Coordinates of C-alpha atoms in Angstrom, one line a residue:
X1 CA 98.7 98.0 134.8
X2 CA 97.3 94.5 134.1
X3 CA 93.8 93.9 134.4
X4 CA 91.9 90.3 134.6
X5 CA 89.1 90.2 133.4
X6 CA 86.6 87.8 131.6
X7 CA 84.9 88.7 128.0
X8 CA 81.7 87.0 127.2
X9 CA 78.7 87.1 124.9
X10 CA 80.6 89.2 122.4
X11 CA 79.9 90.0 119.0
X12 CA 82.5 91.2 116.7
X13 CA 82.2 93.1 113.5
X14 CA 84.2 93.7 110.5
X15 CA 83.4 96.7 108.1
X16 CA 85.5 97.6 105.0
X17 CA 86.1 101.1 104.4
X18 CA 88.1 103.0 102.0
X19 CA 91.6 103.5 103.1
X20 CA 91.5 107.1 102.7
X21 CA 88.8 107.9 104.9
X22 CA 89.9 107.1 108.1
X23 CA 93.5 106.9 107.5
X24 CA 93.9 110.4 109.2
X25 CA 92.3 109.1 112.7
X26 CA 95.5 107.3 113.2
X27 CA 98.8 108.9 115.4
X28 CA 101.7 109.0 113.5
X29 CA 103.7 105.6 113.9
X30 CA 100.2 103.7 113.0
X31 CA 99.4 102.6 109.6
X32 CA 96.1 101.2 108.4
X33 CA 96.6 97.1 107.4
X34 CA 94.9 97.1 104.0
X35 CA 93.8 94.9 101.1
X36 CA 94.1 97.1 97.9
X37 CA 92.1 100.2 98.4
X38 CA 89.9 98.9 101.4
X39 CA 90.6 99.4 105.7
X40 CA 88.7 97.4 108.1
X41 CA 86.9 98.6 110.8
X42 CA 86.1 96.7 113.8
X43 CA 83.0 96.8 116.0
X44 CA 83.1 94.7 119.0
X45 CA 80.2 94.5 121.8
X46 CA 80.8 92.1 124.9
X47 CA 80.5 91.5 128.7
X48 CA 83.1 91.7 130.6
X49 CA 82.6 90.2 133.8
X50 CA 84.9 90.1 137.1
X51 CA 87.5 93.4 135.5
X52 CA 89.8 94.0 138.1
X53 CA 93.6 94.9 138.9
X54 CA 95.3 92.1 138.9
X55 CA 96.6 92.6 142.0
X56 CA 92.9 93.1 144.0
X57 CA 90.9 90.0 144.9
X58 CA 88.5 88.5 142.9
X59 CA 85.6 90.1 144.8
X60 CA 86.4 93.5 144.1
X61 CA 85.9 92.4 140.4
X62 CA 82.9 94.5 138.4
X63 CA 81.0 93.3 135.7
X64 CA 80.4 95.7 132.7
X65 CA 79.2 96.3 128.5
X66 CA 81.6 97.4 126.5
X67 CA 81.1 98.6 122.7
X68 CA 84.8 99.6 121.2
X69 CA 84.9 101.0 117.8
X70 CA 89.0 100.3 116.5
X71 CA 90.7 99.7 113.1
X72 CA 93.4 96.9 112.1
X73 CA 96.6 98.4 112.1
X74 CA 100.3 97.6 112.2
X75 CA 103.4 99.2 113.8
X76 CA 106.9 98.8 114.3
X77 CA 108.6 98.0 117.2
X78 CA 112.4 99.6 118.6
X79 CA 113.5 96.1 117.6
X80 CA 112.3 96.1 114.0
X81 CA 109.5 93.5 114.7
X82 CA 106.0 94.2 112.5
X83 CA 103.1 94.2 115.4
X84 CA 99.5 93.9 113.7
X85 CA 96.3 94.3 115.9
X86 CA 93.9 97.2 116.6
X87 CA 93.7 100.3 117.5
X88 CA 90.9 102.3 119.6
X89 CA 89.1 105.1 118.1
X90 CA 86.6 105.0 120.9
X91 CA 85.3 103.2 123.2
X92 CA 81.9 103.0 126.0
X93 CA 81.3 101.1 128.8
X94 CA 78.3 101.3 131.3
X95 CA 80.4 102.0 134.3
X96 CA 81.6 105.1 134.9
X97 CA 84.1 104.0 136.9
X98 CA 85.7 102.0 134.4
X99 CA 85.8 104.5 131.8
X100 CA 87.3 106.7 134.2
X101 CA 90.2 103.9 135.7
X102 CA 90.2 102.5 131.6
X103 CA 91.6 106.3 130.7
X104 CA 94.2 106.4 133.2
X105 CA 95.6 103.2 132.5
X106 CA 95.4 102.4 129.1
X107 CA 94.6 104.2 125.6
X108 CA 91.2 102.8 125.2
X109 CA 89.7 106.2 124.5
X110 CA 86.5 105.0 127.5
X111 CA 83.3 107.1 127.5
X112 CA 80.9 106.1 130.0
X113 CA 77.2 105.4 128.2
X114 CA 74.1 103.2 129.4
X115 CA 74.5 100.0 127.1
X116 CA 72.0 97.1 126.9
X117 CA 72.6 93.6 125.6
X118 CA 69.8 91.4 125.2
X119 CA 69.4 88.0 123.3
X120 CA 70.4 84.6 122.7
X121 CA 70.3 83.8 118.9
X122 CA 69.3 87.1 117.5
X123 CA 71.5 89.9 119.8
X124 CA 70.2 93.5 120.2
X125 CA 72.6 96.6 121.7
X126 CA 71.3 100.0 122.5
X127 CA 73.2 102.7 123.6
X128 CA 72.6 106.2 124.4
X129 CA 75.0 108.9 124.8
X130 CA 73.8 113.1 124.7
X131 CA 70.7 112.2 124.0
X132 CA 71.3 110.3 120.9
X133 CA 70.3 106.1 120.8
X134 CA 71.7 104.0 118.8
X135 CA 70.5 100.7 118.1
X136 CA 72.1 97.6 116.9
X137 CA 70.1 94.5 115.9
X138 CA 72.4 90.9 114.5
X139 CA 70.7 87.8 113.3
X140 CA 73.4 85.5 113.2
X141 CA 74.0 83.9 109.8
X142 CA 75.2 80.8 109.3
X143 CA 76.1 80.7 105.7
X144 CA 79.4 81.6 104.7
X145 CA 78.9 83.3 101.5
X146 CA 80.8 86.7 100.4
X147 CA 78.9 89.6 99.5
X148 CA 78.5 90.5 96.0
X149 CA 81.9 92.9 95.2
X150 CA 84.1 91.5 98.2
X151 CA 87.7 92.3 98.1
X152 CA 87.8 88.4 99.0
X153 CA 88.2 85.6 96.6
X154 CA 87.1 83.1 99.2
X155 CA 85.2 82.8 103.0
X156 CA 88.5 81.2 104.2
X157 CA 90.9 84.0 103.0
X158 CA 88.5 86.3 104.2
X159 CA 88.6 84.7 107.8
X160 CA 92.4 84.2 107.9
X161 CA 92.7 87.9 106.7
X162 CA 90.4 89.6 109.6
X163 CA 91.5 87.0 112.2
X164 CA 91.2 88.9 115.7
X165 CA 94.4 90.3 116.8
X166 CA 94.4 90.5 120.3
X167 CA 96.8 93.0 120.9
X168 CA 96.0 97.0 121.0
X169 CA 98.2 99.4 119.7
X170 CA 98.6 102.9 120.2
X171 CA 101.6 105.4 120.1
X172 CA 101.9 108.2 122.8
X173 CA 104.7 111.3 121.4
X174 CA 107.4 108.7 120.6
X175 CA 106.5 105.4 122.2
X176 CA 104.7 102.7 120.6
X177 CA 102.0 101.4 123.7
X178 CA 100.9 97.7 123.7
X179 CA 97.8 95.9 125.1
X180 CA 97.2 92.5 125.5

């Protein structure tokens, strides 16, 4: 089902991880995109504002926080083609009627959890789910240095390698599932 829907006020981030840690959270038909040894793990926290069927008027639109935790992986298609983008291990949203319509439709993995999102330059997240909190505090920074040990030889291959794929994958028995 298509959904419209507008994402703002996100923040997205990249974690390396060894390979074969999470390698075994993917389906079969899923396979990590790596650089040597290392996975990446995404983080991404955003708004979504007016997400609705994109068949129901605007007004029936709902506005929502989403925090999806997802890896960069690559697939192939019946055709042969390569497909990179990500894939969700899990995923809240503050709605519980999203999560709920999210699972039906898609492979998004939705749990419903009260999230906050407060700040401008510095941007703090809090979620809660069975009793546990978590907190997330970001300064943004606006140097572009790598850390000490990066798998990178530079900030620009290291942006060209992580650039956001907008396209989920997941696989269901047999079939190879696409989100834009």
């Amino acid at each position: 089902m298509e959904m419209i829907g507008r994402l703002s006020e996100c923040v997205l981030l990249s974690y390396r991880v060894p390979a074969r840690a999470v390698e075994q959270l993917l389906p079969p038909g899923l396979e990590l995109i790596r650089r040597g040894p290392w996975a990446f793990w995404g983080v991404v926290v955003c708004r979504v504002t007016g997400m609705r069927p994109a068949w129901a008027p605007r007004c029936c639109g709902m506005d929502s926080l989403m925090i999806a935790h997802r890896l960069y992986v690559r697939a192939a298609a019946a055709d042969g083609q390569s497909l990179e983008g990500i894939h969700f291990l899990r995923s809240f949203v503050n709605r519980r009627s999203i999560a709920v319509g999210a699972n039906l439709w898609g492979d998004f993995h939705f749990q419903y959890a009260p999230i906050t999102l407060r700040g401008e330059s510095d941007v703090t997240v809090t979620a809660e789910r069975d009793g546990e909190r978590s907190r997330l505090c970001v300064t943004p920074c606006h140097e572009t240095t790598l850390q000490p040990g990066s798998c990178f030889a530079s900030t620009q291959e290291c942006q060209q390698f992580l650039r956001y794929q907008p396209l989920g994958l997941s696989v269901r028995g047999r079939w190879l599932r696409t989100a834009e």
